[in-house]
Amino acid sequence: MAGETYNILNNIFSGQTPLKRTNPKAGESEYYYVVPGQKDWSSLNELKTVDVPSASTPNPYL
């Protein structure tokens, strides 16, 4: 189970798995990716993200 959790989080923070917003604000899409290659010590609020139109859209930064 710990290995599975690690893989899920690794895929999110490396920009391979899109995330879904529960309440997108005006101008935000429903889905977004974390931009890969950021500092490992960034807080979650400081992470750069990129909006995508759907969950099947690939991360443009990969």
PDB file of N, CA and C in Angstrom:
ATOM      1  N   MET A   1       0.816  -1.187   0.000  1.00  0.00           N
ATOM      2  CA  MET A   1       0.000   0.000   0.000  1.00  0.00           C
ATOM      3  C   MET A   1       0.864   1.256   0.000  1.00  0.00           C
ATOM      4  N   ALA A   2       1.941   1.274   0.777  1.00  0.00           N
ATOM      5  CA  ALA A   2       2.815   2.450   0.827  1.00  0.00           C
ATOM      6  C   ALA A   2       3.445   2.701  -0.529  1.00  0.00           C
ATOM      7  N   GLY A   3       3.824   1.643  -1.233  1.00  0.00           N
ATOM      8  CA  GLY A   3       4.392   1.799  -2.564  1.00  0.00           C
ATOM      9  C   GLY A   3       3.382   2.354  -3.547  1.00  0.00           C
ATOM     10  N   GLU A   4       2.133   1.949  -3.417  1.00  0.00           N
ATOM     11  CA  GLU A   4       1.074   2.441  -4.296  1.00  0.00           C
ATOM     12  C   GLU A   4       0.830   3.930  -4.050  1.00  0.00           C
ATOM     13  N   THR A   5       0.793   4.338  -2.798  1.00  0.00           N
ATOM     14  CA  THR A   5       0.605   5.750  -2.454  1.00  0.00           C
ATOM     15  C   THR A   5       1.757   6.579  -2.989  1.00  0.00           C
ATOM     16  N   TYR A   6       2.970   6.090  -2.841  1.00  0.00           N
ATOM     17  CA  TYR A   6       4.148   6.784  -3.366  1.00  0.00           C
ATOM     18  C   TYR A   6       4.016   6.974  -4.871  1.00  0.00           C
ATOM     19  N   ASN A   7       3.616   5.937  -5.589  1.00  0.00           N
ATOM     20  CA  ASN A   7       3.492   6.025  -7.046  1.00  0.00           C
ATOM     21  C   ASN A   7       2.436   7.041  -7.456  1.00  0.00           C
ATOM     22  N   ILE A   8       1.306   7.069  -6.761  1.00  0.00           N
ATOM     23  CA  ILE A   8       0.250   8.031  -7.071  1.00  0.00           C
ATOM     24  C   ILE A   8       0.765   9.454  -6.870  1.00  0.00           C
ATOM     25  N   LEU A   9       1.370   9.725  -5.723  1.00  0.00           N
ATOM     26  CA  LEU A   9       1.882  11.065  -5.441  1.00  0.00           C
ATOM     27  C   LEU A   9       3.023  11.443  -6.383  1.00  0.00           C
ATOM     28  N   ASN A  10       3.888  10.502  -6.687  1.00  0.00           N
ATOM     29  CA  ASN A  10       4.989  10.761  -7.614  1.00  0.00           C
ATOM     30  C   ASN A  10       4.455  11.147  -8.988  1.00  0.00           C
ATOM     31  N   ASN A  11       3.422  10.451  -9.457  1.00  0.00           N
ATOM     32  CA  ASN A  11       2.834  10.763 -10.761  1.00  0.00           C
ATOM     33  C   ASN A  11       2.170  12.139 -10.760  1.00  0.00           C
ATOM     34  N   ILE A  12       1.566  12.521  -9.662  1.00  0.00           N
ATOM     35  CA  ILE A  12       0.944  13.847  -9.568  1.00  0.00           C
ATOM     36  C   ILE A  12       2.013  14.932  -9.599  1.00  0.00           C
ATOM     37  N   PHE A  13       3.031  14.807  -8.737  1.00  0.00           N
ATOM     38  CA  PHE A  13       4.039  15.861  -8.616  1.00  0.00           C
ATOM     39  C   PHE A  13       5.043  15.882  -9.757  1.00  0.00           C
ATOM     40  N   SER A  14       5.092  14.828 -10.560  1.00  0.00           N
ATOM     41  CA  SER A  14       5.952  14.845 -11.740  1.00  0.00           C
ATOM     42  C   SER A  14       5.167  15.257 -12.979  1.00  0.00           C
ATOM     43  N   GLY A  15       3.913  15.635 -12.796  1.00  0.00           N
ATOM     44  CA  GLY A  15       3.100  16.150 -13.891  1.00  0.00           C
ATOM     45  C   GLY A  15       2.539  15.099 -14.820  1.00  0.00           C
ATOM     46  N   GLN A  16       2.453  13.855 -14.372  1.00  0.00           N
ATOM     47  CA  GLN A  16       1.959  12.784 -15.221  1.00  0.00           C
ATOM     48  C   GLN A  16       0.485  12.475 -15.013  1.00  0.00           C
ATOM     49  N   THR A  17      -0.065  12.843 -13.864  1.00  0.00           N
ATOM     50  CA  THR A  17      -1.470  12.584 -13.552  1.00  0.00           C
ATOM     51  C   THR A  17      -2.190  13.909 -13.339  1.00  0.00           C
ATOM     52  N   PRO A  18      -3.293  14.142 -14.077  1.00  0.00           N
ATOM     53  CA  PRO A  18      -4.023  15.391 -13.882  1.00  0.00           C
ATOM     54  C   PRO A  18      -4.847  15.355 -12.594  1.00  0.00           C
ATOM     55  N   LEU A  19      -5.106  16.539 -12.060  1.00  0.00           N
ATOM     56  CA  LEU A  19      -5.940  16.682 -10.874  1.00  0.00           C
ATOM     57  C   LEU A  19      -7.231  17.382 -11.271  1.00  0.00           C
ATOM     58  N   LYS A  20      -8.317  17.091 -10.547  1.00  0.00           N
ATOM     59  CA  LYS A  20      -9.617  17.689 -10.827  1.00  0.00           C
ATOM     60  C   LYS A  20      -9.962  18.676  -9.721  1.00  0.00           C
ATOM     61  N   ARG A  21     -10.313  19.880 -10.118  1.00  0.00           N
ATOM     62  CA  ARG A  21     -10.760  20.880  -9.152  1.00  0.00           C
ATOM     63  C   ARG A  21     -12.216  20.602  -8.787  1.00  0.00           C
ATOM     64  N   THR A  22     -12.544  20.744  -7.513  1.00  0.00           N
ATOM     65  CA  THR A  22     -13.928  20.534  -7.098  1.00  0.00           C
ATOM     66  C   THR A  22     -14.766  21.782  -7.341  1.00  0.00           C
ATOM     67  N   ASN A  23     -14.167  22.956  -7.192  1.00  0.00           N
ATOM     68  CA  ASN A  23     -14.874  24.224  -7.406  1.00  0.00           C
ATOM     69  C   ASN A  23     -13.979  25.187  -8.191  1.00  0.00           C
ATOM     70  N   PRO A  24     -13.880  24.992  -9.517  1.00  0.00           N
ATOM     71  CA  PRO A  24     -13.017  25.892 -10.291  1.00  0.00           C
ATOM     72  C   PRO A  24     -13.521  27.335 -10.226  1.00  0.00           C
ATOM     73  N   LYS A  25     -12.585  28.263 -10.082  1.00  0.00           N
ATOM     74  CA  LYS A  25     -12.915  29.686 -10.085  1.00  0.00           C
ATOM     75  C   LYS A  25     -13.038  30.154 -11.528  1.00  0.00           C
ATOM     76  N   ALA A  26     -13.557  31.339 -11.707  1.00  0.00           N
ATOM     77  CA  ALA A  26     -13.686  31.901 -13.055  1.00  0.00           C
ATOM     78  C   ALA A  26     -12.316  31.936 -13.723  1.00  0.00           C
ATOM     79  N   GLY A  27     -12.240  31.418 -14.929  1.00  0.00           N
ATOM     80  CA  GLY A  27     -10.985  31.389 -15.672  1.00  0.00           C
ATOM     81  C   GLY A  27     -10.160  30.138 -15.456  1.00  0.00           C
ATOM     82  N   GLU A  28     -10.539  29.296 -14.517  1.00  0.00           N
ATOM     83  CA  GLU A  28      -9.830  28.046 -14.269  1.00  0.00           C
ATOM     84  C   GLU A  28     -10.565  26.897 -14.951  1.00  0.00           C
ATOM     85  N   SER A  29      -9.807  25.936 -15.422  1.00  0.00           N
ATOM     86  CA  SER A  29     -10.432  24.754 -15.998  1.00  0.00           C
ATOM     87  C   SER A  29     -10.724  23.741 -14.891  1.00  0.00           C
ATOM     88  N   GLU A  30     -11.448  22.715 -15.239  1.00  0.00           N
ATOM     89  CA  GLU A  30     -11.792  21.691 -14.256  1.00  0.00           C
ATOM     90  C   GLU A  30     -10.581  20.812 -13.924  1.00  0.00           C
ATOM     91  N   TYR A  31      -9.658  20.671 -14.896  1.00  0.00           N
ATOM     92  CA  TYR A  31      -8.486  19.810 -14.703  1.00  0.00           C
ATOM     93  C   TYR A  31      -7.200  20.616 -14.820  1.00  0.00           C
ATOM     94  N   TYR A  32      -6.182  20.167 -14.098  1.00  0.00           N
ATOM     95  CA  TYR A  32      -4.878  20.823 -14.167  1.00  0.00           C
ATOM     96  C   TYR A  32      -3.777  19.821 -13.830  1.00  0.00           C
ATOM     97  N   TYR A  33      -2.569  20.165 -14.226  1.00  0.00           N
ATOM     98  CA  TYR A  33      -1.378  19.391 -13.889  1.00  0.00           C
ATOM     99  C   TYR A  33      -0.448  20.256 -13.053  1.00  0.00           C
ATOM    100  N   VAL A  34       0.383  19.605 -12.256  1.00  0.00           N
ATOM    101  CA  VAL A  34       1.493  20.272 -11.599  1.00  0.00           C
ATOM    102  C   VAL A  34       2.609  20.352 -12.641  1.00  0.00           C
ATOM    103  N   VAL A  35       3.239  21.520 -12.760  1.00  0.00           N
ATOM    104  CA  VAL A  35       4.349  21.675 -13.690  1.00  0.00           C
ATOM    105  C   VAL A  35       5.544  20.921 -13.117  1.00  0.00           C
ATOM    106  N   PRO A  36       6.113  19.962 -13.887  1.00  0.00           N
ATOM    107  CA  PRO A  36       7.224  19.163 -13.366  1.00  0.00           C
ATOM    108  C   PRO A  36       8.525  19.964 -13.271  1.00  0.00           C
ATOM    109  N   GLY A  37       9.453  19.453 -12.483  1.00  0.00           N
ATOM    110  CA  GLY A  37      10.789  20.021 -12.382  1.00  0.00           C
ATOM    111  C   GLY A  37      10.919  21.190 -11.426  1.00  0.00           C
ATOM    112  N   GLN A  38       9.998  21.336 -10.505  1.00  0.00           N
ATOM    113  CA  GLN A  38      10.074  22.420  -9.535  1.00  0.00           C
ATOM    114  C   GLN A  38      10.907  21.985  -8.335  1.00  0.00           C
ATOM    115  N   LYS A  39      11.253  22.945  -7.502  1.00  0.00           N
ATOM    116  CA  LYS A  39      12.038  22.642  -6.304  1.00  0.00           C
ATOM    117  C   LYS A  39      11.283  21.668  -5.414  1.00  0.00           C
ATOM    118  N   ASP A  40      11.994  20.691  -4.899  1.00  0.00           N
ATOM    119  CA  ASP A  40      11.375  19.672  -4.043  1.00  0.00           C
ATOM    120  C   ASP A  40      10.840  20.245  -2.743  1.00  0.00           C
ATOM    121  N   TRP A  41      11.360  21.377  -2.310  1.00  0.00           N
ATOM    122  CA  TRP A  41      10.944  21.924  -1.027  1.00  0.00           C
ATOM    123  C   TRP A  41       9.862  22.999  -1.154  1.00  0.00           C
ATOM    124  N   SER A  42       9.274  23.154  -2.339  1.00  0.00           N
ATOM    125  CA  SER A  42       8.184  24.116  -2.512  1.00  0.00           C
ATOM    126  C   SER A  42       6.963  23.660  -1.730  1.00  0.00           C
ATOM    127  N   SER A  43       6.251  24.634  -1.160  1.00  0.00           N
ATOM    128  CA  SER A  43       5.000  24.276  -0.489  1.00  0.00           C
ATOM    129  C   SER A  43       3.940  24.027  -1.548  1.00  0.00           C
ATOM    130  N   LEU A  44       2.874  23.354  -1.181  1.00  0.00           N
ATOM    131  CA  LEU A  44       1.802  23.060  -2.133  1.00  0.00           C
ATOM    132  C   LEU A  44       1.216  24.330  -2.726  1.00  0.00           C
ATOM    133  N   ASN A  45       1.134  25.394  -1.947  1.00  0.00           N
ATOM    134  CA  ASN A  45       0.579  26.653  -2.437  1.00  0.00           C
ATOM    135  C   ASN A  45       1.498  27.349  -3.433  1.00  0.00           C
ATOM    136  N   GLU A  46       2.779  27.019  -3.421  1.00  0.00           N
ATOM    137  CA  GLU A  46       3.744  27.663  -4.308  1.00  0.00           C
ATOM    138  C   GLU A  46       3.951  26.907  -5.617  1.00  0.00           C
ATOM    139  N   LEU A  47       3.422  25.698  -5.714  1.00  0.00           N
ATOM    140  CA  LEU A  47       3.622  24.908  -6.926  1.00  0.00           C
ATOM    141  C   LEU A  47       2.922  25.549  -8.118  1.00  0.00           C
ATOM    142  N   LYS A  48       3.620  25.592  -9.240  1.00  0.00           N
ATOM    143  CA  LYS A  48       3.026  26.098 -10.473  1.00  0.00           C
ATOM    144  C   LYS A  48       2.189  24.994 -11.100  1.00  0.00           C
ATOM    145  N   THR A  49       1.060  25.388 -11.664  1.00  0.00           N
ATOM    146  CA  THR A  49       0.177  24.433 -12.312  1.00  0.00           C
ATOM    147  C   THR A  49      -0.165  24.934 -13.709  1.00  0.00           C
ATOM    148  N   VAL A  50      -0.696  24.039 -14.522  1.00  0.00           N
ATOM    149  CA  VAL A  50      -1.140  24.395 -15.863  1.00  0.00           C
ATOM    150  C   VAL A  50      -2.524  23.794 -16.074  1.00  0.00           C
ATOM    151  N   ASP A  51      -3.465  24.645 -16.485  1.00  0.00           N
ATOM    152  CA  ASP A  51      -4.829  24.192 -16.751  1.00  0.00           C
ATOM    153  C   ASP A  51      -4.886  23.439 -18.077  1.00  0.00           C
ATOM    154  N   VAL A  52      -5.718  22.429 -18.120  1.00  0.00           N
ATOM    155  CA  VAL A  52      -5.971  21.677 -19.353  1.00  0.00           C
ATOM    156  C   VAL A  52      -7.482  21.497 -19.495  1.00  0.00           C
ATOM    157  N   PRO A  53      -7.982  21.370 -20.734  1.00  0.00           N
ATOM    158  CA  PRO A  53      -9.431  21.297 -20.927  1.00  0.00           C
ATOM    159  C   PRO A  53     -10.091  20.011 -20.449  1.00  0.00           C
ATOM    160  N   SER A  54      -9.330  18.901 -20.386  1.00  0.00           N
ATOM    161  CA  SER A  54      -9.936  17.638 -19.956  1.00  0.00           C
ATOM    162  C   SER A  54      -8.871  16.757 -19.306  1.00  0.00           C
ATOM    163  N   ALA A  55      -9.338  15.700 -18.656  1.00  0.00           N
ATOM    164  CA  ALA A  55      -8.428  14.763 -17.997  1.00  0.00           C
ATOM    165  C   ALA A  55      -7.570  13.995 -19.000  1.00  0.00           C
ATOM    166  N   SER A  56      -8.023  13.905 -20.229  1.00  0.00           N
ATOM    167  CA  SER A  56      -7.260  13.141 -21.239  1.00  0.00           C
ATOM    168  C   SER A  56      -6.251  13.998 -21.995  1.00  0.00           C
ATOM    169  N   THR A  57      -6.224  15.308 -21.721  1.00  0.00           N
ATOM    170  CA  THR A  57      -5.256  16.179 -22.371  1.00  0.00           C
ATOM    171  C   THR A  57      -3.884  15.970 -21.725  1.00  0.00           C
ATOM    172  N   PRO A  58      -2.839  15.746 -22.539  1.00  0.00           N
ATOM    173  CA  PRO A  58      -1.511  15.556 -21.954  1.00  0.00           C
ATOM    174  C   PRO A  58      -0.944  16.853 -21.370  1.00  0.00           C
ATOM    175  N   ASN A  59      -0.042  16.708 -20.433  1.00  0.00           N
ATOM    176  CA  ASN A  59       0.613  17.853 -19.818  1.00  0.00           C
ATOM    177  C   ASN A  59       1.505  18.523 -20.861  1.00  0.00           C
ATOM    178  N   PRO A  60       1.277  19.796 -21.184  1.00  0.00           N
ATOM    179  CA  PRO A  60       2.088  20.462 -22.198  1.00  0.00           C
ATOM    180  C   PRO A  60       3.538  20.659 -21.781  1.00  0.00           C
ATOM    181  N   TYR A  61       3.855  20.481 -20.499  1.00  0.00           N
ATOM    182  CA  TYR A  61       5.224  20.660 -20.027  1.00  0.00           C
ATOM    183  C   TYR A  61       6.049  19.365 -20.073  1.00  0.00           C
ATOM    184  N   LEU A  62       5.444  18.266 -20.482  1.00  0.00           N
ATOM    185  CA  LEU A  62       6.200  17.007 -20.578  1.00  0.00           C
ATOM    186  C   LEU A  62       6.699  16.782 -21.973  1.00  0.00           C
TER     187      LEU A  62
END
